[in-house]
Tab-separated table of C-alpha atoms in Angstrom:
chain	number	residue	atom	x	y	z
A	1	MET	CA	-0.546	0.037	-0.053
A	2	CYS	CA	1.933	3.248	1.259
A	3	SER	CA	5.171	1.713	-0.456
A	4	GLN	CA	3.777	2.669	-3.765
A	5	PHE	CA	3.187	6.504	-2.553
A	6	GLY	CA	6.691	7.209	-1.418
A	7	SER	CA	6.074	9.439	1.484
A	8	TYR	CA	2.800	10.118	1.869
A	9	LEU	CA	0.403	7.458	3.723
A	10	CYS	CA	-2.383	6.444	1.296
A	11	ASP	CA	-6.182	6.216	2.266
A	12	PRO	CA	-6.696	2.419	2.988
A	13	CYS	CA	-3.549	2.279	5.306
A	14	THR	CA	-4.728	5.545	7.370
A	15	THR	CA	-8.482	4.500	7.589
A	16	GLN	CA	-7.522	1.080	9.243
A	17	TRP	CA	-5.918	3.072	12.224
A	18	THR	CA	-9.305	4.768	12.871
A	19	LEU	CA	-10.679	1.195	13.782
A	20	PRO	CA	-12.116	0.717	17.867
A	21	SER	CA	-9.077	-0.543	19.880
A	22	TYR	CA	-8.790	-4.282	21.464
A	23	ARG	CA	-7.328	-5.855	24.160
A	24	PHE	CA	-5.324	-8.957	25.288
A	25	PHE	CA	-3.401	-9.175	28.378
A	26	ILE	CA	0.175	-9.691	29.324
A	27	ALA	CA	1.309	-10.518	33.124
A	28	SER	CA	-2.085	-9.543	33.694
A	29	ILE	CA	-1.406	-6.350	32.527
A	30	PRO	CA	-4.146	-5.206	29.673
A	31	ILE	CA	-2.916	-4.410	26.461
A	32	TYR	CA	-5.078	-1.756	24.176
A	33	VAL	CA	-4.480	-1.661	20.219
A	34	THR	CA	-5.982	-0.713	17.228
A	35	VAL	CA	-4.752	-2.938	14.943
A	36	PRO	CA	-3.004	-6.410	13.917
A	37	TYR	CA	0.457	-5.986	12.539
A	38	THR	CA	0.772	-6.312	9.131
A	39	GLU	CA	2.955	-5.752	6.560
A	40	GLU	CA	1.416	-2.518	5.722
A	41	VAL	CA	0.852	-1.477	9.281
A	42	ALA	CA	5.163	-2.160	9.659
A	43	ARG	CA	5.485	0.272	6.718
A	44	VAL	CA	3.758	2.788	8.973
A	45	VAL	CA	5.911	2.137	11.540
A	46	VAL	CA	8.918	2.389	10.187
A	47	LYS	CA	8.284	5.416	8.139
A	48	ALA	CA	7.323	7.112	11.444
A	49	LYS	CA	10.329	5.610	13.341
A	50	GLU	CA	13.179	5.067	11.195
A	51	ASN	CA	12.402	7.976	8.045
A	52	GLY	CA	10.757	10.521	10.273
A	53	ASN	CA	7.493	11.005	8.254
A	54	LYS	CA	5.919	13.467	10.073
A	55	GLN	CA	2.481	11.780	8.429
A	56	ALA	CA	2.872	8.833	10.268
A	57	GLN	CA	4.407	10.025	13.210
A	58	ASN	CA	1.139	12.047	13.284
A	59	LEU	CA	-1.115	8.735	13.076
A	60	LEU	CA	0.697	6.851	15.789
A	61	ALA	CA	0.487	9.524	17.960
A	62	LYS	CA	-3.340	10.046	17.048
A	63	VAL	CA	-3.956	6.788	17.569
A	64	ILE	CA	-2.221	6.094	20.808
A	65	GLY	CA	-4.231	9.313	21.982
A	66	LYS	CA	-7.421	7.308	20.947
A	67	ASN	CA	-6.422	4.796	23.135
A	68	LEU	CA	-6.395	6.559	26.016
A	69	ARG	CA	-9.112	8.239	25.421
A	70	GLN	CA	-10.754	5.507	25.712
A	71	LEU	CA	-8.986	4.187	28.910
A	72	ARG	CA	-10.066	7.755	30.525
A	73	TYR	CA	-13.699	6.977	29.477
A	74	THR	CA	-14.000	3.575	30.086
A	75	GLN	CA	-12.100	2.804	32.895
A	76	GLY	CA	-12.731	6.207	34.956
A	77	ILE	CA	-8.916	7.235	35.155
A	78	GLU	CA	-8.362	10.936	36.061
A	79	ASN	CA	-4.313	10.852	36.702
A	80	ALA	CA	-2.234	9.277	34.585
A	81	LEU	CA	1.666	8.802	34.369
A	82	LEU	CA	2.990	7.924	30.393
A	83	VAL	CA	5.942	6.018	30.396
A	84	PRO	CA	7.443	5.631	26.987
A	85	ILE	CA	9.767	2.662	26.515
A	86	PRO	CA	12.643	4.435	26.106
A	87	SER	CA	14.958	4.424	23.151
A	88	SER	CA	18.610	2.864	22.857
A	89	ARG	CA	21.340	4.655	22.806
A	90	ALA	CA	22.025	4.017	19.372
A	91	SER	CA	18.759	4.847	18.241
A	92	LYS	CA	18.716	8.141	19.715
A	93	ARG	CA	22.406	8.746	17.837
A	94	ARG	CA	20.716	7.294	14.602
A	95	ARG	CA	17.267	8.949	14.436
A	96	GLY	CA	18.655	12.108	16.209
A	97	GLU	CA	15.422	11.892	19.036
A	98	ASP	CA	14.302	9.341	21.709
A	99	PHE	CA	11.377	8.296	19.197
A	100	LEU	CA	8.378	7.092	21.544
A	101	LEU	CA	9.121	9.969	23.859
A	102	ALA	CA	8.725	12.678	20.954
A	103	ILE	CA	5.216	10.732	20.035
A	104	VAL	CA	4.177	10.794	23.648
A	105	GLU	CA	4.887	14.402	23.945
A	106	ARG	CA	2.536	15.217	21.233
A	107	VAL	CA	-0.136	12.859	22.335
A	108	LYS	CA	0.222	15.142	25.501
A	109	ALA	CA	-0.126	18.564	24.142
A	110	GLU	CA	-2.983	17.624	21.820
A	111	PHE	CA	-4.702	16.301	24.400
A	112	LYS	CA	-7.668	18.119	25.767
A	113	ASP	CA	-9.260	17.229	28.903
A	114	PRO	CA	-9.726	19.487	32.168
A	115	HIS	CA	-10.537	16.661	33.964
A	116	PHE	CA	-7.995	13.993	32.935
A	117	ASN	CA	-4.071	15.162	34.584
A	118	LEU	CA	-1.626	13.840	32.246
A	119	GLU	CA	2.004	13.623	32.742
A	120	ILE	CA	4.810	11.900	31.170
A	121	ALA	CA	7.656	10.211	33.077
A	122	GLN	CA	10.750	8.790	31.396
A	123	LEU	CA	11.102	6.588	34.612
A	124	LEU	CA	12.326	3.626	32.741
A	125	ARG	CA	16.514	3.054	31.905
A	126	HIS	CA	18.267	0.633	29.982
A	127	ASN	CA	20.112	-1.739	32.359
A	128	ARG	CA	22.359	-3.716	29.546
A	129	LYS	CA	22.589	-3.980	25.787
A	130	VAL	CA	19.721	-6.295	24.378
A	131	VAL	CA	20.852	-8.077	20.943
A	132	ASP	CA	18.212	-7.110	18.011
A	133	GLN	CA	15.355	-9.401	18.201
A	134	THR	CA	15.032	-10.089	14.712
A	135	GLY	CA	14.650	-13.506	13.770
A	136	LEU	CA	14.155	-14.207	17.899
A	137	ASN	CA	11.420	-16.407	18.702
A	138	GLN	CA	9.154	-15.680	21.920
A	139	SER	CA	11.882	-17.507	24.178
A	140	GLU	CA	14.627	-16.192	22.952
A	141	ARG	CA	13.220	-12.596	22.732
A	142	ARG	CA	11.745	-13.141	26.726
A	143	LEU	CA	15.995	-14.152	27.834
A	144	ASN	CA	17.291	-11.380	25.693
A	145	MET	CA	14.511	-8.500	27.392
A	146	LYS	CA	15.050	-10.289	31.098
A	147	SER	CA	16.189	-7.462	33.324
A	148	ALA	CA	17.227	-5.003	29.838
A	149	PHE	CA	15.111	-2.065	32.257
A	150	ARG	CA	15.229	-0.815	35.106
A	151	VAL	CA	13.039	2.212	36.858
A	152	ASP	CA	14.584	5.352	38.024
A	153	ASP	CA	12.172	7.960	40.003
A	154	PRO	CA	14.359	10.430	40.583
A	155	ASN	CA	11.809	13.188	41.070
A	156	ASN	CA	9.479	10.805	43.435
A	157	ALA	CA	6.998	10.884	40.679
A	158	LEU	CA	5.623	7.612	41.707
A	159	SER	CA	4.870	7.833	45.552
A	160	GLU	CA	3.901	11.503	45.439
A	161	SER	CA	1.297	11.400	43.154
A	162	LYS	CA	-0.275	8.055	42.822
A	163	PRO	CA	-1.043	8.096	39.563
A	164	THR	CA	-2.301	5.090	37.030
A	165	ILE	CA	0.961	3.985	35.099
A	166	ILE	CA	0.661	3.965	31.808
A	167	ILE	CA	3.398	2.423	29.955
A	168	VAL	CA	3.702	3.443	26.197
A	169	ASP	CA	5.079	1.631	23.118
A	170	ASP	CA	4.765	1.757	19.375
A	171	VAL	CA	4.425	-2.052	18.667
A	172	VAL	CA	3.979	-5.528	20.391
A	173	THR	CA	5.300	-8.167	18.830
A	174	THR	CA	5.964	-11.276	21.555
A	175	GLY	CA	5.160	-9.059	24.407
A	176	SER	CA	8.897	-9.371	25.242
A	177	THR	CA	9.898	-5.625	25.601
A	178	ILE	CA	6.371	-4.759	27.464
A	179	PHE	CA	6.918	-8.035	30.325
A	180	ALA	CA	10.565	-6.527	30.593
A	181	ALA	CA	8.989	-3.041	31.606
A	182	ILE	CA	6.548	-4.321	33.632
A	183	SER	CA	9.199	-6.290	35.278
A	184	ALA	CA	10.900	-3.485	36.248
A	185	PHE	CA	8.684	-1.723	37.954
A	186	HIS	CA	8.473	-4.559	40.992
A	187	PRO	CA	9.137	-3.629	43.676
A	188	ALA	CA	8.190	-0.239	43.016
A	189	PRO	CA	5.403	1.207	45.271
A	190	ILE	CA	3.104	1.436	41.914
A	191	ALA	CA	2.935	-1.407	39.493
A	192	PRO	CA	1.957	-0.200	35.527
A	193	ASN	CA	-1.254	-1.439	35.166
A	194	ARG	CA	-2.191	0.015	31.431
A	195	CYS	CA	-0.344	-0.096	27.972
A	196	PRO	CA	-1.641	1.719	25.210
A	197	ALA	CA	-0.294	0.310	21.666
A	198	PRO	CA	-1.208	1.346	17.826
A	199	SER	CA	-0.628	-2.254	16.648
A	200	ALA	CA	0.085	-5.911	17.997
A	201	LYS	CA	0.998	-9.340	16.337
A	202	LYS	CA	-1.850	-10.666	18.613
A	203	LYS	CA	-4.909	-10.420	16.469
A	204	LYS	CA	-8.260	-9.471	17.754
A	205	PRO	CA	-10.380	-11.762	18.929
A	206	ARG	CA	-13.123	-12.449	17.425
A	207	HIS	CA	-15.516	-12.246	20.182
A	208	HIS	CA	-14.314	-9.543	22.548
A	209	ALA	CA	-15.215	-7.529	25.262
A	210	GLY	CA	-14.546	-4.298	24.644
A	211	ALA	CA	-12.313	-1.864	26.774
């Protein structure tokens, strides 16, 4: 689809991102996603992440914002802390920014709700280097990401405001990255309990209970 149009995203690609989100669980944490991870979706993510395509980046931010609104109104959340999965140092140098942090900052800037306190905290830090996960199976990815993150909270964001912790990632494949991020919060005083991601390899269940 989108590869036909260079930097432009075609209507069929963008339309599928407007669908209602669906939910599955990793370590009892609900993961909210909008579209299954297909080749077309992968191209959009690559355009946003590696090519700096503003239309693709805006699309990802819009979808994360949509999933946050769904969380806000279905779960009654009033005070939330967005915690993006951090980019590696090498990725930051290559892209010139921390990709997900920039997306989450855009989400916050466009999120207009006076009754919803939404803040961003870079609580997750890389503990060590991990290998490229391309070609690894699920168990290999889980082992590769084990103890890959730690929680660093110098401003006491967790203990002072008691917010709902929302981990943000762009794509969930085997769930190894999200699982490692969730694990990093234990034994922190507050554990994450939501994760909105634009896309996941886990397909939408035939019958689901909504958000």
